[in-house]
Coordinates of C-alpha atoms and ligand atoms in Angstrom, one line a residue:
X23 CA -1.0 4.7 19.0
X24 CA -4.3 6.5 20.2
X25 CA -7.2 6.7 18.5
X26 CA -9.3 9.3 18.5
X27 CA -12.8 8.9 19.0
X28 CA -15.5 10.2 16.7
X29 CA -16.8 12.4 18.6
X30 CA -14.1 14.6 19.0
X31 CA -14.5 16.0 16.0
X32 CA -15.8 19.2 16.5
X33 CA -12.8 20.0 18.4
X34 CA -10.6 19.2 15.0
X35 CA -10.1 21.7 12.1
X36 CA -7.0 20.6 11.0
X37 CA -4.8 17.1 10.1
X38 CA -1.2 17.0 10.7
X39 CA 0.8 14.8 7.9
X40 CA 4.1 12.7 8.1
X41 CA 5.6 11.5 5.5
X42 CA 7.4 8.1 5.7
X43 CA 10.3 8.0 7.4
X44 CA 12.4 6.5 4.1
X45 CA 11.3 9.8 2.4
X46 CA 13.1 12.4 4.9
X47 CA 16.8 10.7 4.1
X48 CA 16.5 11.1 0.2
X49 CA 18.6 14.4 -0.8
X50 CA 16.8 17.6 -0.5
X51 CA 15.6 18.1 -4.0
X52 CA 14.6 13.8 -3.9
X53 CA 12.4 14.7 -0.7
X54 CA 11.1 18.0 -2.5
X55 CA 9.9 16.0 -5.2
X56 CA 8.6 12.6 -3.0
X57 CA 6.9 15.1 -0.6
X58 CA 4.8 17.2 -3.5
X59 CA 3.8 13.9 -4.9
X60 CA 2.7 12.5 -1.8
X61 CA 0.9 16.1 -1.7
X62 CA -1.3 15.7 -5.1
X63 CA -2.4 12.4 -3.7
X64 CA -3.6 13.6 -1.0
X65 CA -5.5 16.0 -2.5
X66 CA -6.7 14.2 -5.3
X67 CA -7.4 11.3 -2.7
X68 CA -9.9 13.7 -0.5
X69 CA -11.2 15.3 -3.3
X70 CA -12.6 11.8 -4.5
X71 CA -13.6 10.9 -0.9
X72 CA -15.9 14.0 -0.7
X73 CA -13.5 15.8 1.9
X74 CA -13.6 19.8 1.6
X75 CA -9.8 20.7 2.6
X76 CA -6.7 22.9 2.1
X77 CA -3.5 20.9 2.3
X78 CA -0.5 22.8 2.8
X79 CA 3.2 21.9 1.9
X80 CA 5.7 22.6 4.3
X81 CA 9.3 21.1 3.9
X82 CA 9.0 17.6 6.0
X83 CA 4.9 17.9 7.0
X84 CA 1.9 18.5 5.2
X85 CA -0.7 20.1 6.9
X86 CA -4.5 20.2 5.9
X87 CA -7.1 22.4 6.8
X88 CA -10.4 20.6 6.7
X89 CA -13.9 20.7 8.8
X90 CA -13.6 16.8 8.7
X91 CA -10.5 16.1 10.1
X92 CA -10.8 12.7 11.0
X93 CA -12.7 11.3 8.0
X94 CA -9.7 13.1 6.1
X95 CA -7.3 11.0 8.6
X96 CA -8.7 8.2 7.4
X97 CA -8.3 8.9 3.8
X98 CA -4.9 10.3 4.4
X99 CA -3.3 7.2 6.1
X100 CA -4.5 5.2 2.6
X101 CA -2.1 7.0 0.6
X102 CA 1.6 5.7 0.3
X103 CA 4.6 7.8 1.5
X104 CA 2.5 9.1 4.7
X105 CA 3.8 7.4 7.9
X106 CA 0.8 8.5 10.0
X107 CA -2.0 11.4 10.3
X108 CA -3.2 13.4 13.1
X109 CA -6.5 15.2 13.8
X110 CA -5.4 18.5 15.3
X111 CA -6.5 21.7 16.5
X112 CA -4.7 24.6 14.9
X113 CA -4.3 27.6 16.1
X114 CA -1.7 30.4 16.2
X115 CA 2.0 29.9 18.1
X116 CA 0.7 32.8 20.5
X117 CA 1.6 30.5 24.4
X118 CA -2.0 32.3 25.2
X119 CA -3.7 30.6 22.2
X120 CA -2.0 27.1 22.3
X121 CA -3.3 27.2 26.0
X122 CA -6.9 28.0 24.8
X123 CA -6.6 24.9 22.1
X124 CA -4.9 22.5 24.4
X125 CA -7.8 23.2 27.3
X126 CA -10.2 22.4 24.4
X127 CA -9.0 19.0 23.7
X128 CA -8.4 17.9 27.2
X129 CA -11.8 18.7 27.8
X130 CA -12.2 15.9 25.7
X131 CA -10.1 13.9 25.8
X132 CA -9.0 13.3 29.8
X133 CA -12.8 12.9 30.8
X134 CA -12.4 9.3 32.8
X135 CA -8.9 9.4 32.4
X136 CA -6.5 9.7 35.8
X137 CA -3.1 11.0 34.2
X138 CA -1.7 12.7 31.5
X139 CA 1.2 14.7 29.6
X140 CA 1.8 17.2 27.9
X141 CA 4.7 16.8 25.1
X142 CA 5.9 19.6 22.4
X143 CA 8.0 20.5 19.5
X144 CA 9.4 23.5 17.9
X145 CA 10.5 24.6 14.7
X146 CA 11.1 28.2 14.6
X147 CA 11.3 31.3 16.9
X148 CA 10.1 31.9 19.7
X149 CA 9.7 33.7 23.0
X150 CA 9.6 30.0 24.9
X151 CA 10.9 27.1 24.5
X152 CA 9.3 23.5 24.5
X153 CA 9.9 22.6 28.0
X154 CA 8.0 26.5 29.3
X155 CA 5.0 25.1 26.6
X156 CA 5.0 21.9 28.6
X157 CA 5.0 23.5 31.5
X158 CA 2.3 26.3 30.6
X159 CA -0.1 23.9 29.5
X160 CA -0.1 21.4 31.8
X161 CA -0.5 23.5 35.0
X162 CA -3.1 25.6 32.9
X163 CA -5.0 22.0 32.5
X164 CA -4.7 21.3 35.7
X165 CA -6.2 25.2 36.8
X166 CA -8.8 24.7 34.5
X167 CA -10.1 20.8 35.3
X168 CA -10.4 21.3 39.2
X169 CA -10.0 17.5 39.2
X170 CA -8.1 15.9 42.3
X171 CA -8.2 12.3 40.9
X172 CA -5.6 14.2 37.7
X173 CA -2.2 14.1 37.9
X174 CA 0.5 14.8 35.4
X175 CA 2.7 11.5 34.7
X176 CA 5.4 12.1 32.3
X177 CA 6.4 8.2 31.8
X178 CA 3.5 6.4 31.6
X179 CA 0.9 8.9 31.0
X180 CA -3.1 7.8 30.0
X181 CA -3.6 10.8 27.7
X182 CA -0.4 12.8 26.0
X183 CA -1.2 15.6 24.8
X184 CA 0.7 16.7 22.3
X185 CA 1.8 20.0 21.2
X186 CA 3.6 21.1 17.4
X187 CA 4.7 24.2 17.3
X188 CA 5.9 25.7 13.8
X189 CA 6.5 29.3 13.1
X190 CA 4.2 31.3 13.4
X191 CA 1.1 28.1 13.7
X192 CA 0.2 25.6 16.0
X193 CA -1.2 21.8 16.3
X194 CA -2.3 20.4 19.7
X195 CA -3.5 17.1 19.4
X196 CA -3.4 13.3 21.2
X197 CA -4.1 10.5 18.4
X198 CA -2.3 8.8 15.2
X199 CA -3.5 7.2 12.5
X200 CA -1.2 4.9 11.3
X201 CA -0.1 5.5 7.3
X202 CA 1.5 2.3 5.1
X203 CA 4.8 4.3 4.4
X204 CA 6.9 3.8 1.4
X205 CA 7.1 6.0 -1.4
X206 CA 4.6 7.8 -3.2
X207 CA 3.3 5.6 -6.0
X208 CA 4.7 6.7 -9.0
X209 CA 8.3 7.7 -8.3
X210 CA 9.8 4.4 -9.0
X211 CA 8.3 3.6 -12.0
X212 CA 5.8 0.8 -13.4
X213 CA 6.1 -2.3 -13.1
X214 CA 3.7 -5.4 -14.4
X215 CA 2.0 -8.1 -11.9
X216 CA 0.6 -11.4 -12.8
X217 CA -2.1 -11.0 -10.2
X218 CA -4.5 -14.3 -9.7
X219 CA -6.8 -13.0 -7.0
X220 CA -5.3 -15.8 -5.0
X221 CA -4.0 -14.7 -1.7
X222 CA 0.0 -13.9 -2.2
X223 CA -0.2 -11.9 -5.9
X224 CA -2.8 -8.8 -4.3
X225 CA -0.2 -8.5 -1.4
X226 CA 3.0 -8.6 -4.1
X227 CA 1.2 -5.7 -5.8
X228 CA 0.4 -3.7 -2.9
X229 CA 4.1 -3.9 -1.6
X230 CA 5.1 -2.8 -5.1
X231 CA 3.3 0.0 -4.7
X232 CA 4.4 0.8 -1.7
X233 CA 7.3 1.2 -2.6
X234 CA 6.3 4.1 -5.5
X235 CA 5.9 1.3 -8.2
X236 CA 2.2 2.3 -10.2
X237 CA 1.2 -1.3 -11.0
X238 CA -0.4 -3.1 -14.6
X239 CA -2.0 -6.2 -13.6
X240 CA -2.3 -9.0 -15.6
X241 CA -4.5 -11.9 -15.1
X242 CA -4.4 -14.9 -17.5
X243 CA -7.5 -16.6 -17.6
X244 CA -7.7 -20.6 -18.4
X245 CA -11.3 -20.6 -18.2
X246 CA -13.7 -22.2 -19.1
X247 CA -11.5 -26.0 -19.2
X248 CA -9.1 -24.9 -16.3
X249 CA -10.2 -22.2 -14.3
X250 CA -13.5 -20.4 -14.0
X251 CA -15.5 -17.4 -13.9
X252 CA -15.2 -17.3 -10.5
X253 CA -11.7 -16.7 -10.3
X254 CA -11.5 -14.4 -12.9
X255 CA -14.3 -11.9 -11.1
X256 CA -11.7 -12.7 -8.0
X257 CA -8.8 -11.1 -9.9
X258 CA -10.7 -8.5 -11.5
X259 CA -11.8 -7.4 -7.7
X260 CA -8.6 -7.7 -6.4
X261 CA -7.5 -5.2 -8.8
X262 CA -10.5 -2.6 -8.1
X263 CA -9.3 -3.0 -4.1
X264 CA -5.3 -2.2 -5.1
X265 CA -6.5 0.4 -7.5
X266 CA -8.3 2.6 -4.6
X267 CA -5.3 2.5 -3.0
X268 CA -4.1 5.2 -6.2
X269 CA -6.0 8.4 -7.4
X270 CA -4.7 7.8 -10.6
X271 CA -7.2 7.6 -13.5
X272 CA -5.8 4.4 -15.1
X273 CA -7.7 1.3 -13.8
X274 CA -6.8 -1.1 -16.2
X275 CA -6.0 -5.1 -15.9
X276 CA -5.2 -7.2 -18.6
X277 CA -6.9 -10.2 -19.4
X278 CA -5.3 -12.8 -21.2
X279 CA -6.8 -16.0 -22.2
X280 CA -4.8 -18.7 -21.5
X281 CA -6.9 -21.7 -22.1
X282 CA -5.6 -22.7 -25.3
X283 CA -2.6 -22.2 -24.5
X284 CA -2.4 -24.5 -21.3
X285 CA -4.2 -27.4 -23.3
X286 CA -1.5 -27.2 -25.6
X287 CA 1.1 -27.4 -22.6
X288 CA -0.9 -30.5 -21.3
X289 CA -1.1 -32.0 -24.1
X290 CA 2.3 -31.8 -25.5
X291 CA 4.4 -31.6 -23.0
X292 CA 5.6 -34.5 -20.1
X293 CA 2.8 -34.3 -17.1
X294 CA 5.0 -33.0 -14.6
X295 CA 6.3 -29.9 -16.4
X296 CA 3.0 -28.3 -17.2
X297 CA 3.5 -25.5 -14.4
X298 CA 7.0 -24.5 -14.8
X299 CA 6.0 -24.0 -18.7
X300 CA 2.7 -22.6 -18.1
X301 CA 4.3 -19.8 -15.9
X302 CA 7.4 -19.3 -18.3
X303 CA 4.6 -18.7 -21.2
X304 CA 3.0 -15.9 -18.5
X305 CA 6.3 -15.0 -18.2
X306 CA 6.7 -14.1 -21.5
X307 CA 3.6 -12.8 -21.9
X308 CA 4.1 -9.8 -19.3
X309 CA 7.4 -9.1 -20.5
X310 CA 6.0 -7.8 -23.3
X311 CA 3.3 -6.3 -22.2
X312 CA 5.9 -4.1 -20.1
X313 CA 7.4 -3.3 -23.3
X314 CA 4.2 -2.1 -24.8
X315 CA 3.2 0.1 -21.8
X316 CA 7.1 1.2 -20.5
X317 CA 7.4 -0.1 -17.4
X318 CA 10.1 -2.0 -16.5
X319 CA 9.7 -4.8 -14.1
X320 CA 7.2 -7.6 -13.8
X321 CA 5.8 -8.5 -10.1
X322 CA 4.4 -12.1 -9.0
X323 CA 3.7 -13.7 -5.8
X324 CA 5.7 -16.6 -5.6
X325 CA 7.1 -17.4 -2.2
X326 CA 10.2 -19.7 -1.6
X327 CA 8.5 -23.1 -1.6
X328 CA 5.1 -22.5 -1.7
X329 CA 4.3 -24.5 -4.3
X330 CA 6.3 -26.9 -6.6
X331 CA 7.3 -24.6 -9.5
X332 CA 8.9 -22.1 -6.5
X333 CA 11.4 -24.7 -5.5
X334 CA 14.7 -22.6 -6.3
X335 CA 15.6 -24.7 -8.7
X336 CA 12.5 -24.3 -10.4
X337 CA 12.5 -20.7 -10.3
X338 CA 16.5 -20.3 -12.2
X339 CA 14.6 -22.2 -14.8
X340 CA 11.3 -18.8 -14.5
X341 CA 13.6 -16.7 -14.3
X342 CA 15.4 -17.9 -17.1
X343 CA 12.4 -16.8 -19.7
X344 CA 12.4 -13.5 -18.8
X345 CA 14.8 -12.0 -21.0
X346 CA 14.4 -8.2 -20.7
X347 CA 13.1 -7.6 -17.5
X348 CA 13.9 -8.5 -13.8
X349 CA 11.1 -10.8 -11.8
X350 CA 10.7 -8.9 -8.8
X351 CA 8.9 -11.5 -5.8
X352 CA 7.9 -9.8 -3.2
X353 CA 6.8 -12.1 -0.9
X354 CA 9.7 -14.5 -1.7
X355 CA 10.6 -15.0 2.2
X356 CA 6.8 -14.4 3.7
X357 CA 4.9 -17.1 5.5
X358 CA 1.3 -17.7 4.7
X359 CA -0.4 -16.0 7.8
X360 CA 2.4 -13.4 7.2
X361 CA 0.3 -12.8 3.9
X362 CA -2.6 -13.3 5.1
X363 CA -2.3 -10.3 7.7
X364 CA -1.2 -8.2 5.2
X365 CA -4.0 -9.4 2.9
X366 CA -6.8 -8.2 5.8
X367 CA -5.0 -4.8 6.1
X368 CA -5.0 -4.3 2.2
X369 CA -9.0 -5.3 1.9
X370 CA -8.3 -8.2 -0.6
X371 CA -8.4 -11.3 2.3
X372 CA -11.7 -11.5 1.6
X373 CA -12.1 -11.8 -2.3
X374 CA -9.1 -14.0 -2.1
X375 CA -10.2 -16.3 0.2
X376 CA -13.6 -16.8 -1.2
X377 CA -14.2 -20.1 -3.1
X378 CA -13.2 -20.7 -6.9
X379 CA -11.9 -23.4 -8.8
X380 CA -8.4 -22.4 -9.1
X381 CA -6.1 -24.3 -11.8
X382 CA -7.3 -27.8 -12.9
X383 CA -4.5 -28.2 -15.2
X384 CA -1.7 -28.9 -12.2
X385 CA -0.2 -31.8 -12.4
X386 CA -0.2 -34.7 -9.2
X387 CA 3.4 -34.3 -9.4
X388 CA 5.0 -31.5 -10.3
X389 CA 8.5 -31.5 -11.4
X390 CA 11.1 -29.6 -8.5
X391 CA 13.9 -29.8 -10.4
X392 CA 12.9 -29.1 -13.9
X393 CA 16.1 -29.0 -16.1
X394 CA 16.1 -25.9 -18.5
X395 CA 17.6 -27.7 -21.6
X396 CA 14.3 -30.0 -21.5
X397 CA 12.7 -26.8 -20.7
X398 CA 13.8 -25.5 -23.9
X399 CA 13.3 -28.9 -26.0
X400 CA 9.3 -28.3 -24.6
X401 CA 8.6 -25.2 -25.4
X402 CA 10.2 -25.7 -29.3
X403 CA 8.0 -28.5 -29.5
X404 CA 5.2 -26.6 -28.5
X405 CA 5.9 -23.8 -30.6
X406 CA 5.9 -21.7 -27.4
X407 CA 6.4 -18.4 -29.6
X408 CA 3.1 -18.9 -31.6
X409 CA 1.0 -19.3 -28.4
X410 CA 2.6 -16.3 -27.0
X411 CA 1.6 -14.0 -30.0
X412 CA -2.1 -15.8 -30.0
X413 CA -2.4 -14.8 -26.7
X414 CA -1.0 -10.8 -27.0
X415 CA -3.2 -11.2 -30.1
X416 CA -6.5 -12.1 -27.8
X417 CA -5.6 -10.3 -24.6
X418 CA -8.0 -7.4 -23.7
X419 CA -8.0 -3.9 -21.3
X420 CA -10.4 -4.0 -18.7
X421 CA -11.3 -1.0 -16.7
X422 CA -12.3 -2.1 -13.5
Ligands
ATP520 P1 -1.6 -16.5 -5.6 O1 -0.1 -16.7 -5.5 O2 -1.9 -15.2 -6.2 O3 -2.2 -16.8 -4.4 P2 -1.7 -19.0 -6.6 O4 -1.0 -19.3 -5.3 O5 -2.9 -19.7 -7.0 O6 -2.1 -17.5 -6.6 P3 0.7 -19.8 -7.7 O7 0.6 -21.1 -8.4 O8 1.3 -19.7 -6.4 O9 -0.7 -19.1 -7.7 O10 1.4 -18.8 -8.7 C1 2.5 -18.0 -8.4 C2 2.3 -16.6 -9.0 O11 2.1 -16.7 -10.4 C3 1.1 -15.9 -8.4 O12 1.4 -15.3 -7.2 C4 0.9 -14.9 -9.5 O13 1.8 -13.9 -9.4 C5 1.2 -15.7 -10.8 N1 0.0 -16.4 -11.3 C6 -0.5 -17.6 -11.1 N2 -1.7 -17.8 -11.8 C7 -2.0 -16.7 -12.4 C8 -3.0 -16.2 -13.2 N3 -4.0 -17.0 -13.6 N4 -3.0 -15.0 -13.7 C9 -1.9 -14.2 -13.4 N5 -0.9 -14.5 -12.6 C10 -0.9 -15.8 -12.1
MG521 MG1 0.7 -18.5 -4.5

């Protein structure tokens, strides 16, 4: 993928937009309805980034005019349902003025450079085809250049210059910048994410949301006896990072406090169950706070193994609380540094990685086979239920 460099753009008045390549197989009136939304992001998106622009709907590409083309590139390739964005010199689909545009950005863009190509494609009528727009512009660049060291290389060129052609407009341009894909956020739903500002739950959010899924986190604080403030201002950050990723106004997390609840657990219940209830009760918990807000799904970042209540034996006896809603685990099959890289891309590596207490109630050793009928003996004993509607009773709406 090239980059373009900053100080092309003055050449730029324009970004080109592709949508994700999942989004161009839906039926027509799917795509109609995926591409629009992915449209009002984008607006909405450079509007709050301070971006003057037009954006234009075509069927399959969206195409803004702006005077800050590669700041709005930027912006663009944040919002899901766009597979990539490129800064682009419009002009008219005159073979006179696409030569005039392409000369400009090879200017540019092949000083220092030995080879190049020049690639197009049509949609439309036209007195040429692709291959006489190839073949126009590249021996009008190399006219215009005067350079003996140029030469065109159609396989392994240094610059490509690229040429879109549609109707009655043009695009010339040579970089991409690289879009997250998906859906756009919203089209699938909501769905509810324990998120701990650890490393794996941001991630699990963000590939909800990827995936069109608008996201209510909900962070269950066991502070001040088994977590800290620390770790709750991690959470609360994580969700500010996955909530620029949206241009929608609601920015809310849940906090719950969980403290009295997980004394209770520790108390009462045998040492080495105290996770697999503790996240049954969370469980619980989000299931009906999806009731109360309509979505329909709740999210975690559990991965296959990664720690002793994710054993798969551990997680039929999870899964087992939720009653109305599926538990949707993202990252079920993802190594660490798998996470990790994804965590860097997304922002939150560095919140998540910072120091904080984390959970001081986990036992030395865990159960990984926890048996759901002594499961269920626990959590009557406990009076699971009552610390459930305590909680809900306690939990609060933070904007963040
Ligand atoms: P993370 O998985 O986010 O890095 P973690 O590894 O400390 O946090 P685990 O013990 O692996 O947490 O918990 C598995 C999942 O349970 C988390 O990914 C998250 O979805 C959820 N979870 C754990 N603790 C909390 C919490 N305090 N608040 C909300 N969700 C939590
Ligand atoms: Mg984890």
């Amino acid at each position: 993928m090239q980059v373009v460099r900053e100080k092309d753009q003055c050449t730029y008045n324009s970004v080109i937009v592709r949508f994700g390549c999942e989004v161009g197989v839906k039926s027509s009136k799917t795509r109609l309805y995926y591409e629009k939304e992915v449209c009002r992001h984008i607006r909405n998106l450079l509007e709050k980034g301070g971006v003057e622009h037009d954006v234009k709907y075509v069927f399959g590409r969206a195409y803004v005019t702006t005077r800050n083309a590669i700041k709005a590139s930027e912006l663009v390739t944040r919002v899901f349902g766009v597979s990539s964005a490129s800064p682009a010199l419009e002009t008219t689909s005159k073979m006179e003025d696409i030569i005039d545009a392409a000369l400009k950005i090879a200017e540019n863009t092949l000083k220092g450079k030995k080879s190049f190509a020049v690639r197009c494609r049509r949609t439309g009528i036209h007195p040429y085809t692709s291959v006489d727009v190839c073949r126009e512009v590249g021996g009008a660049i190399l006219r215009h250049l005067k350079r003996d060291d140029l030469k065109v290389d159609l396989k392994n060129p240094e610059v490509a210059i690229k040429i879109e052609v549609r109707d009655d407009k043009s695009y010339v341009y040579t970089g991409e910048y690289e879009g997250p894909g998906g859906f756009p956020l919203g089209v699938q739903g909501k769905v509810v994410c324990l998120l701990s500002g650890g490393m794996d739950s941001p991630v699990a959010c963000w590939l909800a949301m990827k995936r069109g899924a608008a996201i209510i986190p909900v962070y269950f604080d066991a502070s001040p006896a088994f977590s800290d403030e620390a770790s709750r201002v991690k959470a609360l950050e994580c969700a500010r990072i996955l909530f620029d990723w949206t241009t929608e106004k609601q920015r809310t997390i849940y906090v719950v406090p969980h403290e009295e609840a997980l004394a209770t657990i520790r108390k009462k219940c045998p040492e080495g169950y105290t996770c697999v209830i503790c996240k049954r009760v969370m469980y619980r918990v989000a299931e009906r706070i999806a009731e109360a807000e309509g979505a329909e799904g709740i999210v975690t970042g559990e991965a296959l193994g990664e720690q002793a209540s994710q054993t798969l034996a551990n997680l039929i006896v999870l899964n087992e609380a939720a009653k109305k809603y599926p538990v949707h685990r993202p990252l079920l099959c993802f190594d660490k540094t798998e996470t990790e890289r994804l965590a860097r891309k997304i922002g939150t590596y560095e919140v998540s990685a910072r120091r904080s207490r984390g959970c001081t109630a986990a036992p030395k050793h865990p159960v990984l086979r926890a048996k759901l009928e002594r499961v269920l003996e626990i959590e009557r004993n406990i009076d699971a239920e009552r610390l459930i509607e305590e909680a809900l009773k306690k939990a609060e709406k933070v904007e963040v």
